[in-house]
Amino acid sequence: MIIIDGKQTAFDIKKEIKEEVDKIVSKGNRAPHLAAILVGHDGGSETYVAHKIKDCAEVGFKSTMIRYEDDVTEEELLAKVAELNADDELDGFIVQLPLPKHISEQKVIEAIDPKKDVDGFHPVNVGRMVIGLPAFVSATPDGIVELIRRYKIETSGKNCVIVGRSNIVGRPLSILMSQKSINATVTVAHSRTKDLEKVCAEADILIAALGSPEFIKGNMVKEGAVVIDVGTTRVESTETKSGFKLKGDVKYDEVAPKCSFITPVPGGVGPMTRVSLLKNTLLAAKKTIFK
Ligand code: NAP
C-alpha cells in the first residue's frame, strides 16, 4: 500500500512554479499577481485566504488581499470585481466563498472575467473544461488529477466511483476522470444512490467527497483499490492546541490495508488544492488558456 503524499507533491510543484517565476522576472517582466477578496470574519475563510497569500509569497507571486465587512453591499462587491477585471497589473483573483446571504454568489462569480477566474468557477471555464478546451479547472479536482498523474496511477478503463456531486468537487472531477486523457469509466454517487456500499465496493478508484467523517468503511472498498479522500470535516479534539482536528470521509485504519494507494487526511488532497490555485495564476499570467 502506498500512501500518497500530497504535501511533498505540492512542495515539488511549488518549486517548479518558483523556477518559472524566477525566469519570468529575470527577463524583466513583473511577477504573477493574485488578489483575494475576503468578506467578513469567518474563521475557515480567514485561514484559507491567509494560506493562499502565504503560498503566493513562497513562489514569488505578488498578492493583494481586499477585505470587506459582512455588511458590504452586492453593488460594492460587483464594482470591485469590475475594477479588478480591468486592472492590467493583476493576472487573476478569487472571491472567497461563502458570501453573506444578501449577496448572490452566482452573480459575483459570473461578474468575474473568465480570463482572471483562477478558481475556475465561472460558467465559461466550467463549459470549456466540459468540452475539453483549455480552461481554469477548479482547484480540488485539478489537484486530485495531478496527484493521480504524478503517482502514475493506471486510470484507463478503470471503474471510478465518486461519492459526491458538488459543483466544486464531485461533478467537475467526474468530467475530468472521463476525459480521453484519463479514460476512466465514471459513476457519480450521491445521497439518493441505492446500495451505495455495493457501488463503492466495485470501484477500482474510489473518491470520497461527501463531507461525512469516516463514512467509507472497510467493507465498502475492494482489495487493491485506489482511495482518494477529499473530506475535511473539523471535529472537536483534545489532542490538538486548536481544539479541533480534520477528519476525512474514509475510515483510514480499516480501509488503508486494502488499498494499493490512499491519500491521508490531512496531507493528501488539501495541499494539492492550494497549489492548483498557484498553477492557475501562473497560467493566467502566461495567458496560455485564452489566447
Ligand atoms: P457538498 O457541497 O456538501 O456536497 C456533498 C455531496 O455529497 C453531495 O452531492 C451529497 O449528495 C453527497 N452526500 C452527502 N452525504 C451523502 C451520503 N450519506 N451518501 C451519499 N452521498 C452523500 O460538499 P463539497 O463542497 O463537495 O465537499 C465535500 C467534502 O470535501 C467536505 O468535507 C469538504 O470540506 C471537503 N473539501 C475538501 C477540499 C480539500 O481541499 N481537501 C476542498 C473542497 C472540499 P446530494 O447532492 O444528494 O445532497
Short mmCIF file of C-alpha atoms and ligand atoms in Angstrom, two decimals:
data_model
loop_
_atom_site.label_atom_id
_atom_site.label_comp_id
_atom_site.label_asym_id
_atom_site.label_seq_id
_atom_site.Cartn_x
_atom_site.Cartn_y
_atom_site.Cartn_z
CA MET A 1 0.00 0.00 0.00
CA ILE A 2 1.34 3.41 -0.99
CA ILE A 3 0.37 6.50 1.00
CA ILE A 4 0.01 9.35 -1.48
CA ASP A 5 1.99 12.28 -0.11
CA GLY A 6 0.10 15.40 -1.16
CA LYS A 7 2.31 17.60 0.97
CA GLN A 8 5.53 16.50 -0.75
CA THR A 9 3.92 16.62 -4.22
CA ALA A 10 2.63 20.14 -3.55
CA PHE A 11 6.10 21.12 -2.35
CA ASP A 12 7.63 19.78 -5.60
CA ILE A 13 5.09 21.67 -7.73
CA LYS A 14 5.69 24.89 -5.81
CA LYS A 15 9.40 24.52 -6.53
CA GLU A 16 8.63 24.13 -10.25
CA ILE A 17 6.38 27.20 -10.18
CA LYS A 18 9.03 29.24 -8.36
CA GLU A 19 11.58 28.33 -11.04
CA GLU A 20 9.19 29.53 -13.74
CA VAL A 21 8.50 32.76 -11.86
CA ASP A 22 12.23 33.40 -11.46
CA LYS A 23 12.64 33.02 -15.23
CA ILE A 24 9.74 35.39 -15.95
CA VAL A 25 11.10 38.02 -13.58
CA SER A 26 14.71 37.62 -14.79
CA LYS A 27 13.51 38.60 -18.28
CA GLY A 28 12.31 41.94 -16.87
CA ASN A 29 8.61 41.04 -16.55
CA ARG A 30 6.57 41.67 -13.44
CA ALA A 31 5.79 38.70 -11.16
CA PRO A 32 2.39 36.96 -11.46
CA HIS A 33 -0.16 38.75 -9.30
CA LEU A 34 -3.14 37.17 -7.47
CA ALA A 35 -5.76 39.08 -5.49
CA ALA A 36 -8.22 37.63 -2.96
CA ILE A 37 -11.43 39.29 -1.81
CA LEU A 38 -12.47 38.28 1.69
CA VAL A 39 -15.85 39.31 3.09
CA GLY A 40 -16.49 39.12 6.85
CA HIS A 41 -14.65 37.22 9.55
CA ASP A 42 -15.49 33.54 9.08
CA GLY A 43 -12.65 31.58 10.75
CA GLY A 44 -12.34 29.00 7.97
CA SER A 45 -12.32 31.64 5.21
CA GLU A 46 -9.73 33.75 7.07
CA THR A 47 -7.44 30.72 7.33
CA TYR A 48 -7.88 29.70 3.67
CA VAL A 49 -7.10 33.21 2.42
CA ALA A 50 -4.10 33.55 4.76
CA HIS A 51 -2.75 30.26 3.33
CA LYS A 52 -3.26 31.50 -0.24
CA ILE A 53 -1.35 34.72 0.48
CA LYS A 54 1.48 32.75 2.15
CA ASP A 55 1.64 30.33 -0.81
CA CYS A 56 1.99 33.30 -3.20
CA ALA A 57 4.96 34.64 -1.25
CA GLU A 58 6.63 31.22 -1.33
CA VAL A 59 6.60 31.01 -5.12
CA GLY A 60 7.44 34.67 -5.74
CA PHE A 61 3.96 35.89 -6.75
CA LYS A 62 2.69 39.30 -5.78
CA SER A 63 -0.57 39.07 -3.82
CA THR A 64 -3.20 41.55 -2.72
CA MET A 65 -5.81 40.97 -0.05
CA ILE A 66 -9.02 43.01 -0.23
CA ARG A 67 -11.23 42.94 2.85
CA TYR A 68 -14.85 43.90 3.37
CA GLU A 69 -17.08 43.74 6.40
CA ASP A 70 -20.16 41.46 6.39
CA ASP A 71 -22.43 44.38 5.56
CA VAL A 72 -20.79 45.19 2.21
CA THR A 73 -23.47 45.53 -0.46
CA GLU A 74 -23.67 43.40 -3.59
CA GLU A 75 -23.21 46.57 -5.68
CA GLU A 76 -19.98 47.48 -3.86
CA LEU A 77 -18.62 43.99 -4.34
CA LEU A 78 -19.58 43.90 -8.03
CA ALA A 79 -17.91 47.32 -8.51
CA LYS A 80 -14.68 45.92 -7.01
CA VAL A 81 -14.90 42.86 -9.28
CA ALA A 82 -15.26 45.19 -12.30
CA GLU A 83 -12.24 47.19 -11.13
CA LEU A 84 -10.13 44.04 -10.75
CA ASN A 85 -11.27 42.77 -14.16
CA ALA A 86 -9.89 45.97 -15.70
CA ASP A 87 -6.61 46.03 -13.75
CA ASP A 88 -3.75 45.23 -16.16
CA GLU A 89 -1.34 44.69 -13.28
CA LEU A 90 -3.45 41.79 -11.96
CA ASP A 91 -3.46 38.30 -13.51
CA GLY A 92 -6.16 36.57 -11.51
CA PHE A 93 -8.37 36.91 -8.47
CA ILE A 94 -10.69 34.93 -6.26
CA VAL A 95 -13.69 35.85 -4.17
CA GLN A 96 -13.54 33.64 -1.09
CA LEU A 97 -16.82 31.76 -0.58
CA PRO A 98 -19.20 31.60 1.20
CA LEU A 99 -20.50 35.16 0.91
CA PRO A 100 -23.12 36.66 3.27
CA LYS A 101 -26.70 35.67 2.39
CA HIS A 102 -27.68 39.10 1.00
CA ILE A 103 -25.11 38.71 -1.82
CA SER A 104 -25.71 36.38 -4.77
CA GLU A 105 -22.60 34.19 -5.10
CA GLN A 106 -23.59 33.20 -8.61
CA LYS A 107 -23.91 36.85 -9.69
CA VAL A 108 -20.48 37.63 -8.28
CA ILE A 109 -18.88 34.56 -9.91
CA GLU A 110 -20.42 35.43 -13.27
CA ALA A 111 -19.15 39.01 -12.99
CA ILE A 112 -15.53 37.81 -12.89
CA ASP A 113 -13.72 37.98 -16.23
CA PRO A 114 -13.23 34.28 -17.18
CA LYS A 115 -9.63 35.16 -18.13
CA LYS A 116 -8.98 36.08 -14.48
CA ASP A 117 -11.19 33.39 -12.91
CA VAL A 118 -8.38 31.34 -11.38
CA ASP A 119 -10.85 29.49 -9.11
CA GLY A 120 -12.41 28.07 -12.30
CA PHE A 121 -15.97 28.64 -11.08
CA HIS A 122 -17.20 30.85 -13.96
CA PRO A 123 -19.59 29.00 -16.31
CA VAL A 124 -17.29 29.80 -19.23
CA ASN A 125 -14.43 27.93 -17.58
CA VAL A 126 -16.68 25.07 -16.46
CA GLY A 127 -18.08 24.79 -20.01
CA ARG A 128 -14.63 24.87 -21.60
CA MET A 129 -13.46 22.15 -19.22
CA VAL A 130 -16.51 20.00 -20.08
CA ILE A 131 -15.75 20.06 -23.80
CA GLY A 132 -12.03 19.56 -23.28
CA LEU A 133 -10.83 23.09 -24.15
CA PRO A 134 -8.04 24.73 -22.14
CA ALA A 135 -9.71 26.16 -19.02
CA PHE A 136 -9.08 27.19 -15.45
CA VAL A 137 -10.12 23.99 -13.66
CA SER A 138 -11.29 24.35 -10.07
CA ALA A 139 -8.54 23.65 -7.60
CA THR A 140 -9.62 20.47 -5.82
CA PRO A 141 -10.48 18.37 -8.92
CA ASP A 142 -7.33 19.67 -10.63
CA GLY A 143 -5.22 18.76 -7.58
CA ILE A 144 -6.65 15.24 -7.46
CA VAL A 145 -5.98 14.62 -11.15
CA GLU A 146 -2.44 15.94 -10.72
CA LEU A 147 -1.84 13.52 -7.82
CA ILE A 148 -3.13 10.61 -9.90
CA ARG A 149 -0.82 11.61 -12.77
CA ARG A 150 2.26 12.15 -10.63
CA TYR A 151 1.80 8.79 -8.90
CA LYS A 152 1.35 7.19 -12.36
CA ILE A 153 -1.88 5.51 -11.23
CA GLU A 154 -3.46 3.48 -14.02
CA THR A 155 -6.84 5.01 -14.91
CA SER A 156 -7.63 3.78 -18.43
CA GLY A 157 -10.70 1.53 -18.40
CA LYS A 158 -10.81 1.59 -14.60
CA ASN A 159 -14.07 1.82 -12.73
CA CYS A 160 -14.03 5.15 -10.87
CA VAL A 161 -16.72 5.87 -8.28
CA ILE A 162 -17.02 9.43 -6.96
CA VAL A 163 -19.21 9.90 -3.89
CA GLY A 164 -20.50 13.50 -4.00
CA ARG A 165 -21.74 15.67 -6.87
CA SER A 166 -21.00 19.24 -5.74
CA ASN A 167 -20.11 21.89 -8.29
CA ILE A 168 -16.67 22.39 -6.74
CA VAL A 169 -15.56 18.77 -6.33
CA GLY A 170 -17.61 15.75 -7.42
CA ARG A 171 -19.19 16.97 -10.64
CA PRO A 172 -16.12 18.59 -12.29
CA LEU A 173 -13.98 15.67 -11.15
CA SER A 174 -16.37 13.21 -12.82
CA ILE A 175 -15.88 15.06 -16.12
CA LEU A 176 -12.10 15.13 -15.80
CA MET A 177 -11.89 11.44 -14.91
CA SER A 178 -13.91 10.51 -18.01
CA GLN A 179 -11.84 12.66 -20.40
CA LYS A 180 -9.86 10.98 -23.14
CA SER A 181 -6.52 11.58 -21.41
CA ILE A 182 -7.74 9.69 -18.32
CA ASN A 183 -10.31 7.28 -19.75
CA ALA A 184 -11.91 6.05 -16.52
CA THR A 185 -15.49 4.74 -16.51
CA VAL A 186 -17.13 7.05 -14.02
CA THR A 187 -20.06 6.63 -11.62
CA VAL A 188 -21.20 9.66 -9.61
CA ALA A 189 -22.92 8.63 -6.37
CA HIS A 190 -24.92 10.94 -4.09
CA SER A 191 -27.41 10.91 -1.25
CA ARG A 192 -30.10 9.22 -3.39
CA THR A 193 -27.82 6.45 -4.69
CA LYS A 194 -29.20 2.99 -3.93
CA ASP A 195 -26.97 0.33 -2.39
CA LEU A 196 -24.02 2.69 -2.03
CA GLU A 197 -21.93 0.06 -0.24
CA LYS A 198 -22.10 -2.22 -3.29
CA VAL A 199 -21.44 0.65 -5.73
CA CYS A 200 -18.32 1.68 -3.78
CA ALA A 201 -17.08 -1.90 -3.39
CA GLU A 202 -16.95 -2.23 -7.19
CA ALA A 203 -14.63 0.76 -7.61
CA ASP A 204 -11.05 0.43 -8.80
CA ILE A 205 -10.68 4.11 -7.92
CA LEU A 206 -12.91 5.40 -5.11
CA ILE A 207 -13.07 9.14 -4.49
CA ALA A 208 -14.91 10.19 -1.34
CA ALA A 209 -16.13 13.79 -1.41
CA LEU A 210 -19.22 13.87 0.74
CA GLY A 211 -18.14 15.62 3.94
CA SER A 212 -19.18 12.87 6.36
CA PRO A 213 -16.32 11.79 8.65
CA GLU A 214 -15.23 8.14 8.32
CA PHE A 215 -18.27 7.28 6.18
CA ILE A 216 -16.34 4.90 3.88
CA LYS A 217 -15.68 1.73 5.86
CA GLY A 218 -13.51 -1.29 5.06
CA ASN A 219 -16.42 -3.33 3.66
CA MET A 220 -17.07 -0.63 1.03
CA VAL A 221 -13.63 -0.95 -0.55
CA LYS A 222 -12.31 -3.57 -2.96
CA GLU A 223 -8.91 -5.21 -2.35
CA GLY A 224 -6.27 -3.24 -4.28
CA ALA A 225 -8.44 -0.15 -4.84
CA VAL A 226 -7.08 3.39 -5.08
CA VAL A 227 -8.82 5.56 -2.47
CA ILE A 228 -8.79 9.36 -2.62
CA ASP A 229 -10.22 11.03 0.49
CA VAL A 230 -11.36 14.60 -0.19
CA GLY A 231 -13.35 15.06 3.01
CA THR A 232 -12.18 17.55 5.59
CA THR A 233 -14.55 17.94 8.50
CA ARG A 234 -13.43 19.83 11.60
CA VAL A 235 -14.16 17.68 14.65
CA GLU A 236 -13.51 18.64 18.26
CA SER A 237 -10.34 17.14 19.69
CA THR A 238 -8.47 17.32 22.98
CA GLU A 239 -5.30 16.17 21.16
CA THR A 240 -4.61 19.49 19.42
CA LYS A 241 -3.91 23.03 20.64
CA SER A 242 -6.64 24.45 18.42
CA GLY A 243 -9.24 22.14 19.99
CA PHE A 244 -10.18 20.51 16.69
CA LYS A 245 -8.72 18.24 14.05
CA LEU A 246 -9.56 17.41 10.43
CA LYS A 247 -11.29 14.13 9.68
CA GLY A 248 -11.58 12.60 6.24
CA ASP A 249 -14.54 10.77 4.74
CA VAL A 250 -12.65 7.45 4.91
CA LYS A 251 -12.19 5.22 7.97
CA TYR A 252 -8.48 5.12 7.35
CA ASP A 253 -7.43 2.28 9.68
CA GLU A 254 -9.95 -0.12 8.15
CA VAL A 255 -9.54 0.98 4.55
CA ALA A 256 -5.78 1.59 4.14
CA PRO A 257 -4.69 -2.07 4.46
CA LYS A 258 -6.94 -3.00 1.50
CA CYS A 259 -5.68 -0.24 -0.84
CA SER A 260 -2.98 -0.05 -3.48
CA PHE A 261 -2.87 3.74 -2.97
CA ILE A 262 -4.59 6.01 -0.43
CA THR A 263 -4.49 9.71 0.45
CA PRO A 264 -4.28 10.64 4.13
CA VAL A 265 -6.20 13.50 5.80
CA PRO A 266 -4.52 15.84 6.42
CA GLY A 267 -1.63 15.83 3.94
CA GLY A 268 -3.38 14.33 0.89
CA VAL A 269 -5.75 16.34 -1.28
CA GLY A 270 -5.67 19.55 0.81
CA PRO A 271 -2.13 20.74 -0.09
CA MET A 272 -2.83 19.94 -3.76
CA THR A 273 -5.90 22.18 -3.73
CA ARG A 274 -3.74 25.06 -2.54
CA VAL A 275 -1.09 24.50 -5.18
CA SER A 276 -3.63 24.29 -8.02
CA LEU A 277 -4.63 27.90 -7.42
CA LEU A 278 -0.98 28.85 -7.90
CA LYS A 279 -0.83 26.80 -11.11
CA ASN A 280 -3.90 28.61 -12.43
CA THR A 281 -2.46 32.01 -11.52
CA LEU A 282 0.76 31.20 -13.37
CA LEU A 283 -1.32 30.12 -16.41
CA ALA A 284 -3.25 33.40 -16.18
CA ALA A 285 -0.01 35.37 -16.08
CA LYS A 286 1.36 33.48 -19.08
CA LYS A 287 -2.01 33.92 -20.86
CA THR A 288 -1.98 30.32 -22.05
CA ILE A 289 -5.66 29.46 -21.52
CA PHE A 290 -7.39 32.21 -23.52
CA LYS A 291 -5.14 33.19 -26.40
P1 NAP B 1 -21.17 19.39 -0.53
O1 NAP B 1 -21.38 20.54 -1.42
O2 NAP B 1 -21.81 19.36 0.81
O3 NAP B 1 -21.58 18.07 -1.33
C1 NAP B 1 -21.60 16.83 -0.70
C2 NAP B 1 -22.04 15.79 -1.68
O4 NAP B 1 -22.02 14.53 -1.02
C3 NAP B 1 -23.48 15.99 -2.20
O5 NAP B 1 -23.52 15.70 -3.57
C4 NAP B 1 -24.29 14.98 -1.41
O6 NAP B 1 -25.38 14.41 -2.12
C5 NAP B 1 -23.27 13.88 -1.16
N1 NAP B 1 -23.58 13.18 0.07
C6 NAP B 1 -23.70 13.68 1.31
N2 NAP B 1 -23.99 12.70 2.19
C7 NAP B 1 -24.05 11.56 1.48
C8 NAP B 1 -24.33 10.22 1.81
N3 NAP B 1 -24.58 9.85 3.07
N4 NAP B 1 -24.30 9.29 0.84
C9 NAP B 1 -24.02 9.64 -0.44
N5 NAP B 1 -23.77 10.91 -0.82
C10 NAP B 1 -23.79 11.85 0.13
O7 NAP B 1 -19.63 19.14 -0.23
P2 NAP B 1 -18.29 19.58 -1.05
O8 NAP B 1 -18.14 21.04 -1.03
O9 NAP B 1 -18.22 18.84 -2.33
O10 NAP B 1 -17.20 18.96 -0.06
C11 NAP B 1 -17.15 17.59 0.26
C12 NAP B 1 -16.08 17.37 1.31
O11 NAP B 1 -14.83 17.71 0.73
C13 NAP B 1 -16.20 18.26 2.55
O12 NAP B 1 -15.71 17.55 3.67
C14 NAP B 1 -15.28 19.41 2.26
O13 NAP B 1 -14.80 20.04 3.42
C15 NAP B 1 -14.19 18.69 1.54
N6 NAP B 1 -13.39 19.53 0.64
C16 NAP B 1 -12.05 19.42 0.79
C17 NAP B 1 -11.22 20.14 -0.05
C18 NAP B 1 -9.75 19.97 0.11
O14 NAP B 1 -9.01 20.77 -0.40
N7 NAP B 1 -9.28 18.92 0.77
C19 NAP B 1 -11.76 21.03 -0.98
C20 NAP B 1 -13.14 21.10 -1.12
C21 NAP B 1 -13.96 20.34 -0.30
P3 NAP B 1 -26.65 15.29 -2.64
O15 NAP B 1 -26.17 16.06 -3.82
O16 NAP B 1 -27.65 14.25 -2.99
O17 NAP B 1 -27.04 16.16 -1.49
#
